[in-house]
Amino acid sequence: MKTSDFDYELPEELIAQTPVEPRDRSRLLVYHRKDRSVEHRHFFDIIDYLNPGDALVINETRVIPARLLGVKEDTGVPVEVLLLRRQNASDWEALVRPGRRLKPGTRCSFGGGLLRCEILGNVEDTGGRTVRFLYEGVFEEILDRLGEMPLPPYIHEKLQDRDRYQTVYARQDGSAAAPTAGLHFTPELLDRIRRKGITVVPVLLHVGLGTFRPVKVEDAEKHVMHSEFCQVTEEAAETLNRLRAAGGRIVCVGTTSVRTLETFSRPDGTVVPGAGDTAIFIYPGVPLKATDALITNFHLPQSTLLMLVSALMGREEALRVYREAVRERYRFFSFGDAMFIE
């Protein structure tokens, strides 16, 4: 399986720079696996494709303002630290720029000294650093004051409202990026979905490099995912198994929900409770055991996310549908439109 097999042409003007308002007014491409047909709708129409007894699985992670801009203390050179994963009360795994100048022992300052850090060492498998923070007070409060939302590099517009890079159901701090398929939901739409008899089931995956790290090897199966923390509670597992046994579908909101359930599921599709790191890599040929349908955005060419979608649709079908989305002028990537695969 070659990485280049998952390439497609995307005009730059189709990369969404700002979110649609209201959230659920984004467009929705519906793909029916049974007959390979496509419909073009709006996201608020998603309720028409969910059945009473289904489970809608959401990732309730919350994005932290993980991008810190500061200076090297000894030279005043501008630096950037992107927080990826907390290791303990003071230490984080992070990406730093300029990497060549931020060697172990280097100290940086943010907010005029309100927050400081020391570079401890390299994290070999990610190319990042372990960073120790020095501060007085509550770290989360300082980060909320100084940090910026870590928008992907293909978004060039400044985000006016920080909450637009959060899902309306975000609960648990820890992500370096949003689970973007969930950005389309409004509280009102979720209420309508519940009233129809669909159960909304929360799981957790803190989004880090594992989801967005580019595939740099031509043999895609040799790509190594970076691990991310995920969790399925006993209540969530019991609810999912009960609904599926009664004939309901498990409809995942986003690839992170898929990766969480597939991490904590048995070969027969039974979901088990658990918490821990996952580096699961899903691509065509890897069976999906606990996922019946998927709500997702349109993903980057040659990405692990497109490969996951192809595991559900088939590679040729996924690329065919993506080409149709391009012809129909759908908006792509994080702030773009959505697709429902059933």
Coordinates of C-alpha atoms in Angstrom, one line a residue:
M1 CA 0.0 0.0 0.0
K2 CA 1.7 3.2 -1.2
T3 CA 1.2 6.5 0.4
S4 CA 1.0 8.1 -3.0
D5 CA -2.1 5.9 -3.7
F6 CA -4.0 8.3 -1.4
D7 CA -3.3 11.5 -3.3
Y8 CA -5.9 13.8 -4.9
E9 CA -5.9 17.2 -6.4
L10 CA -7.3 20.0 -4.2
P11 CA -7.6 23.6 -5.3
E12 CA -6.2 25.8 -2.5
E13 CA -9.3 28.0 -2.5
L14 CA -11.3 25.0 -1.2
I15 CA -9.3 24.9 2.1
A16 CA -11.7 26.5 4.6
Q17 CA -10.1 29.4 6.5
T18 CA -13.1 30.3 8.7
P19 CA -15.9 28.3 10.3
V20 CA -19.5 28.4 9.0
E21 CA -22.1 30.2 11.1
P22 CA -24.2 28.7 12.5
R23 CA -22.2 25.6 13.0
D24 CA -24.8 23.2 11.6
R25 CA -25.2 25.2 8.3
S26 CA -22.1 23.6 6.8
R27 CA -22.7 21.2 3.9
L28 CA -23.0 17.5 4.3
L29 CA -22.1 14.9 1.7
V30 CA -23.9 11.6 2.4
Y31 CA -22.3 8.4 1.1
H32 CA -24.4 5.2 1.1
R33 CA -22.0 2.2 1.1
K34 CA -24.8 -0.2 0.1
D35 CA -25.3 1.2 -3.4
R36 CA -22.4 3.7 -3.6
S37 CA -24.7 6.6 -4.1
V38 CA -24.1 10.2 -3.0
E39 CA -26.4 12.9 -1.7
H40 CA -25.7 16.5 -1.1
R41 CA -27.4 18.0 2.0
H42 CA -26.7 20.4 4.9
F43 CA -25.3 19.2 8.3
F44 CA -28.6 19.9 10.1
D45 CA -30.0 17.2 7.9
I46 CA -27.9 14.6 9.7
I47 CA -30.8 13.8 11.9
D48 CA -32.6 12.3 8.9
Y49 CA -29.9 9.6 8.6
L50 CA -29.9 8.6 12.3
N51 CA -32.3 6.0 13.5
P52 CA -34.0 5.6 16.9
G53 CA -31.8 3.1 18.9
D54 CA -28.6 4.3 17.3
A55 CA -25.6 5.4 19.4
L56 CA -23.9 8.7 18.4
V57 CA -20.3 8.5 19.8
I58 CA -18.6 11.8 20.5
N59 CA -15.1 12.7 21.7
E60 CA -15.5 15.1 24.6
T61 CA -11.8 16.2 24.7
R62 CA -11.2 19.9 25.0
V63 CA -8.5 21.8 23.1
I64 CA -6.1 23.7 25.3
P65 CA -4.5 27.0 24.1
A66 CA -1.3 25.0 23.5
R67 CA 0.7 27.5 21.4
L68 CA 3.0 29.7 23.4
L69 CA 5.0 32.5 21.9
G70 CA 8.0 33.9 23.8
V71 CA 11.7 34.5 23.7
K72 CA 15.0 32.8 24.6
E73 CA 16.1 34.4 27.9
D74 CA 19.7 34.8 27.0
T75 CA 19.3 36.3 23.5
G76 CA 15.7 37.5 23.1
V77 CA 15.3 35.3 20.0
P78 CA 11.6 34.6 19.4
V79 CA 10.5 31.0 20.2
E80 CA 7.4 29.0 19.8
V81 CA 6.4 26.0 22.1
L82 CA 3.5 23.8 21.1
L83 CA 2.3 21.7 23.9
L84 CA 1.4 18.1 23.0
R85 CA 1.1 16.0 26.1
R86 CA 1.4 16.5 29.8
Q87 CA 3.8 14.2 31.6
N88 CA 3.4 15.4 35.1
A89 CA 2.7 18.6 37.1
S90 CA 5.6 20.6 35.5
D91 CA 6.8 18.7 32.4
W92 CA 5.3 18.5 28.9
E93 CA 6.1 16.9 25.6
A94 CA 6.2 19.7 23.1
L95 CA 7.3 20.8 19.6
V96 CA 9.6 23.8 19.7
R97 CA 10.9 26.3 17.2
P98 CA 13.6 27.1 16.2
G99 CA 14.5 23.5 17.1
R100 CA 18.2 23.9 16.4
R101 CA 18.6 26.7 18.9
L102 CA 16.5 25.2 21.7
K103 CA 19.0 22.7 23.0
P104 CA 18.8 21.0 26.5
G105 CA 19.4 23.6 29.2
T106 CA 17.9 26.5 27.2
R107 CA 15.5 28.7 29.1
C108 CA 12.6 30.6 27.5
S109 CA 10.2 33.2 28.8
F110 CA 6.6 33.9 28.0
G111 CA 4.4 36.9 29.0
G112 CA 7.2 38.9 30.3
G113 CA 8.3 36.2 32.7
L114 CA 4.9 35.2 33.9
L115 CA 5.7 31.7 32.6
R116 CA 9.2 30.3 32.0
C117 CA 10.5 27.0 30.8
E118 CA 13.6 24.9 30.5
I119 CA 14.3 22.5 27.6
L120 CA 15.2 19.2 29.2
G121 CA 15.9 16.9 26.3
N122 CA 14.7 15.3 23.0
V123 CA 11.7 13.0 22.5
E124 CA 13.2 10.7 19.8
D125 CA 10.1 9.3 18.2
T126 CA 8.4 12.7 17.6
G127 CA 11.3 15.1 17.1
G128 CA 9.9 17.1 20.0
R129 CA 11.3 18.1 23.4
T130 CA 10.6 17.5 27.0
V131 CA 9.9 21.0 28.5
R132 CA 9.7 21.9 32.2
F133 CA 7.7 24.9 33.2
L134 CA 8.5 27.3 36.0
Y135 CA 5.6 29.5 37.3
E136 CA 3.7 30.7 40.3
G137 CA -0.1 30.0 40.6
V138 CA -2.3 27.7 38.6
F139 CA -0.7 26.5 35.3
E140 CA -4.1 26.2 33.5
E141 CA -5.0 29.8 34.3
I142 CA -1.6 31.1 33.1
L143 CA -1.9 29.0 29.9
D144 CA -5.4 30.3 29.3
R145 CA -4.1 33.9 29.6
L146 CA -0.9 33.5 27.4
G147 CA -1.6 30.6 25.1
E148 CA -3.1 30.6 21.6
M149 CA -5.3 28.0 19.9
P150 CA -3.0 25.7 17.9
L151 CA -4.7 26.1 14.5
P152 CA -3.4 23.9 11.7
P153 CA -0.8 25.5 9.4
Y154 CA -3.1 25.5 6.4
I155 CA -5.4 28.0 8.2
H156 CA -4.1 31.5 7.7
E157 CA -7.0 33.6 9.0
K158 CA -6.8 34.6 12.7
L159 CA -9.5 32.9 14.8
Q160 CA -11.8 35.6 16.2
D161 CA -13.7 33.4 18.7
R162 CA -11.6 30.8 20.5
D163 CA -14.7 28.7 21.2
R164 CA -15.2 28.0 17.5
Y165 CA -12.2 25.6 17.7
Q166 CA -14.0 23.7 20.4
T167 CA -17.0 21.3 20.1
V168 CA -20.0 22.4 22.1
Y169 CA -19.6 19.2 24.2
A170 CA -15.9 19.6 25.0
R171 CA -15.3 18.7 28.6
Q172 CA -11.9 17.3 29.4
D173 CA -8.8 19.5 28.7
G174 CA -5.9 17.8 26.9
S175 CA -6.0 18.1 23.1
A176 CA -3.5 20.0 20.9
A177 CA -6.1 20.0 18.1
A178 CA -9.9 19.8 17.8
P179 CA -11.8 16.7 16.9
T180 CA -13.1 18.7 14.0
A181 CA -16.1 16.5 12.8
G182 CA -17.8 17.5 16.1
L183 CA -17.5 21.2 15.3
H184 CA -20.7 21.0 13.2
F185 CA -23.0 20.2 16.1
T186 CA -25.1 22.8 18.0
P187 CA -26.8 22.2 21.4
E188 CA -30.1 22.5 19.6
L189 CA -29.2 19.8 17.0
L190 CA -28.0 17.5 19.8
D191 CA -31.3 18.0 21.7
R192 CA -33.3 17.1 18.5
I193 CA -31.1 14.0 18.0
R194 CA -31.7 12.8 21.6
R195 CA -35.5 13.5 21.3
K196 CA -35.6 11.2 18.2
G197 CA -34.3 8.3 20.4
I198 CA -30.6 8.4 19.6
T199 CA -28.3 8.0 22.5
V200 CA -25.2 10.3 22.7
V201 CA -22.3 8.4 24.1
P202 CA -19.1 10.2 25.1
V203 CA -15.6 8.7 24.8
L204 CA -12.2 10.5 25.1
L205 CA -9.1 10.8 22.9
H206 CA -6.7 13.7 23.5
V207 CA -5.7 14.7 20.0
G208 CA -1.9 15.0 19.5
L209 CA 0.5 14.2 16.7
G210 CA -0.9 10.8 16.2
T211 CA -3.8 12.0 14.2
F212 CA -2.1 14.6 12.0
R213 CA 1.5 13.5 11.7
P214 CA 2.3 13.3 8.0
V215 CA 3.1 10.0 6.4
K216 CA 6.8 10.3 5.3
V217 CA 7.3 6.7 4.0
E218 CA 6.2 5.5 0.6
D219 CA 5.2 2.1 2.1
A220 CA 2.3 3.4 4.2
E221 CA 2.0 0.3 6.3
K222 CA 5.4 1.1 7.8
H223 CA 4.2 4.5 9.1
V224 CA 4.4 4.7 12.9
M225 CA 1.6 6.5 14.7
H226 CA 2.4 8.7 17.7
S227 CA 0.5 7.5 20.8
E228 CA -2.4 9.4 22.3
F229 CA -4.4 8.9 25.4
C230 CA -7.9 7.6 25.1
Q231 CA -10.6 6.2 27.4
V232 CA -13.9 4.3 27.2
T233 CA -15.8 4.3 30.5
E234 CA -17.7 1.2 31.8
E235 CA -21.0 3.1 31.3
A236 CA -20.1 4.0 27.7
A237 CA -19.1 0.4 26.9
E238 CA -22.2 -1.0 28.4
T239 CA -24.5 1.4 26.6
L240 CA -22.8 0.8 23.2
N241 CA -23.0 -3.0 23.6
R242 CA -26.6 -2.9 24.7
L243 CA -27.8 -0.7 21.8
R244 CA -25.9 -2.6 19.2
A245 CA -27.3 -5.9 20.5
A246 CA -30.7 -4.5 20.1
G247 CA -30.1 -3.6 16.5
G248 CA -28.8 -0.1 16.7
R249 CA -25.8 1.2 14.9
I250 CA -22.7 2.8 16.4
V251 CA -22.2 6.1 14.6
C252 CA -18.8 7.6 15.3
V253 CA -18.3 11.4 15.2
G254 CA -14.8 11.8 13.8
T255 CA -11.9 9.6 13.3
T256 CA -10.7 10.0 16.9
S257 CA -13.9 8.3 18.1
V258 CA -13.3 5.5 15.7
R259 CA -9.7 5.0 16.9
T260 CA -10.9 5.0 20.5
L261 CA -13.6 2.3 20.0
E262 CA -11.4 0.2 17.8
T263 CA -8.7 0.3 20.5
F264 CA -11.1 -0.9 23.1
S265 CA -13.0 -3.6 21.2
R266 CA -12.8 -7.3 20.8
P267 CA -12.7 -9.2 17.5
D268 CA -16.5 -9.7 17.8
G269 CA -17.1 -5.9 18.0
T270 CA -17.8 -5.9 21.7
V271 CA -16.6 -2.7 23.3
V272 CA -14.7 -3.0 26.6
P273 CA -13.9 -0.3 29.1
G274 CA -10.4 0.9 29.3
A275 CA -8.0 3.8 29.5
G276 CA -4.4 4.2 28.1
D277 CA -2.3 5.1 25.1
T278 CA -3.2 4.1 21.6
A279 CA -1.1 4.1 18.5
I280 CA -3.7 2.3 16.4
F281 CA -3.3 2.9 12.6
I282 CA -6.4 2.0 10.6
Y283 CA -6.1 1.7 6.8
P284 CA -7.7 -0.5 4.0
G285 CA -7.5 -4.1 5.1
V286 CA -7.7 -3.4 8.8
P287 CA -11.1 -4.5 9.9
L288 CA -13.4 -2.1 11.7
K289 CA -15.0 -4.0 14.5
A290 CA -17.1 -1.5 16.5
T291 CA -17.9 1.2 13.9
D292 CA -21.0 1.0 11.7
A293 CA -21.1 4.6 10.3
L294 CA -18.9 7.7 10.4
I295 CA -19.4 11.5 10.4
T296 CA -16.1 13.1 9.4
N297 CA -14.6 16.1 7.6
F298 CA -12.6 16.0 4.3
H299 CA -9.0 15.2 5.0
L300 CA -5.6 16.0 3.7
P301 CA -4.2 14.0 0.7
Q302 CA -1.9 11.1 1.7
S303 CA -2.9 11.4 5.4
T304 CA -3.7 8.7 7.9
L305 CA -7.2 10.2 8.2
L306 CA -7.9 9.6 4.6
M307 CA -6.5 6.1 4.9
L308 CA -8.9 5.5 7.8
V309 CA -11.9 6.7 5.7
S310 CA -10.7 4.4 3.0
A311 CA -10.8 1.5 5.4
L312 CA -14.5 2.1 5.6
M313 CA -15.3 3.0 2.0
G314 CA -12.5 1.4 0.0
R315 CA -9.7 3.5 -1.4
E316 CA -11.0 3.9 -5.0
E317 CA -14.5 4.9 -3.7
A318 CA -13.0 7.4 -1.2
L319 CA -11.0 9.1 -3.9
R320 CA -14.0 9.1 -6.3
V321 CA -16.2 10.7 -3.7
Y322 CA -13.5 13.2 -2.8
R323 CA -13.2 14.2 -6.5
E324 CA -17.0 14.7 -6.6
A325 CA -16.7 16.9 -3.4
V326 CA -14.0 19.0 -5.2
R327 CA -16.3 19.4 -8.3
E328 CA -19.2 20.4 -6.0
R329 CA -17.0 23.0 -4.3
Y330 CA -17.2 21.6 -0.8
R331 CA -15.0 23.2 1.8
F332 CA -12.1 21.0 3.1
F333 CA -10.2 20.3 6.3
S334 CA -10.7 21.5 9.9
F335 CA -13.2 24.3 9.3
G336 CA -14.7 22.7 6.2
D337 CA -17.8 20.7 5.4
A338 CA -18.7 17.2 6.6
M339 CA -19.3 13.7 5.1
F340 CA -21.6 10.9 6.5
I341 CA -20.6 7.4 5.6
E342 CA -23.2 4.8 6.3

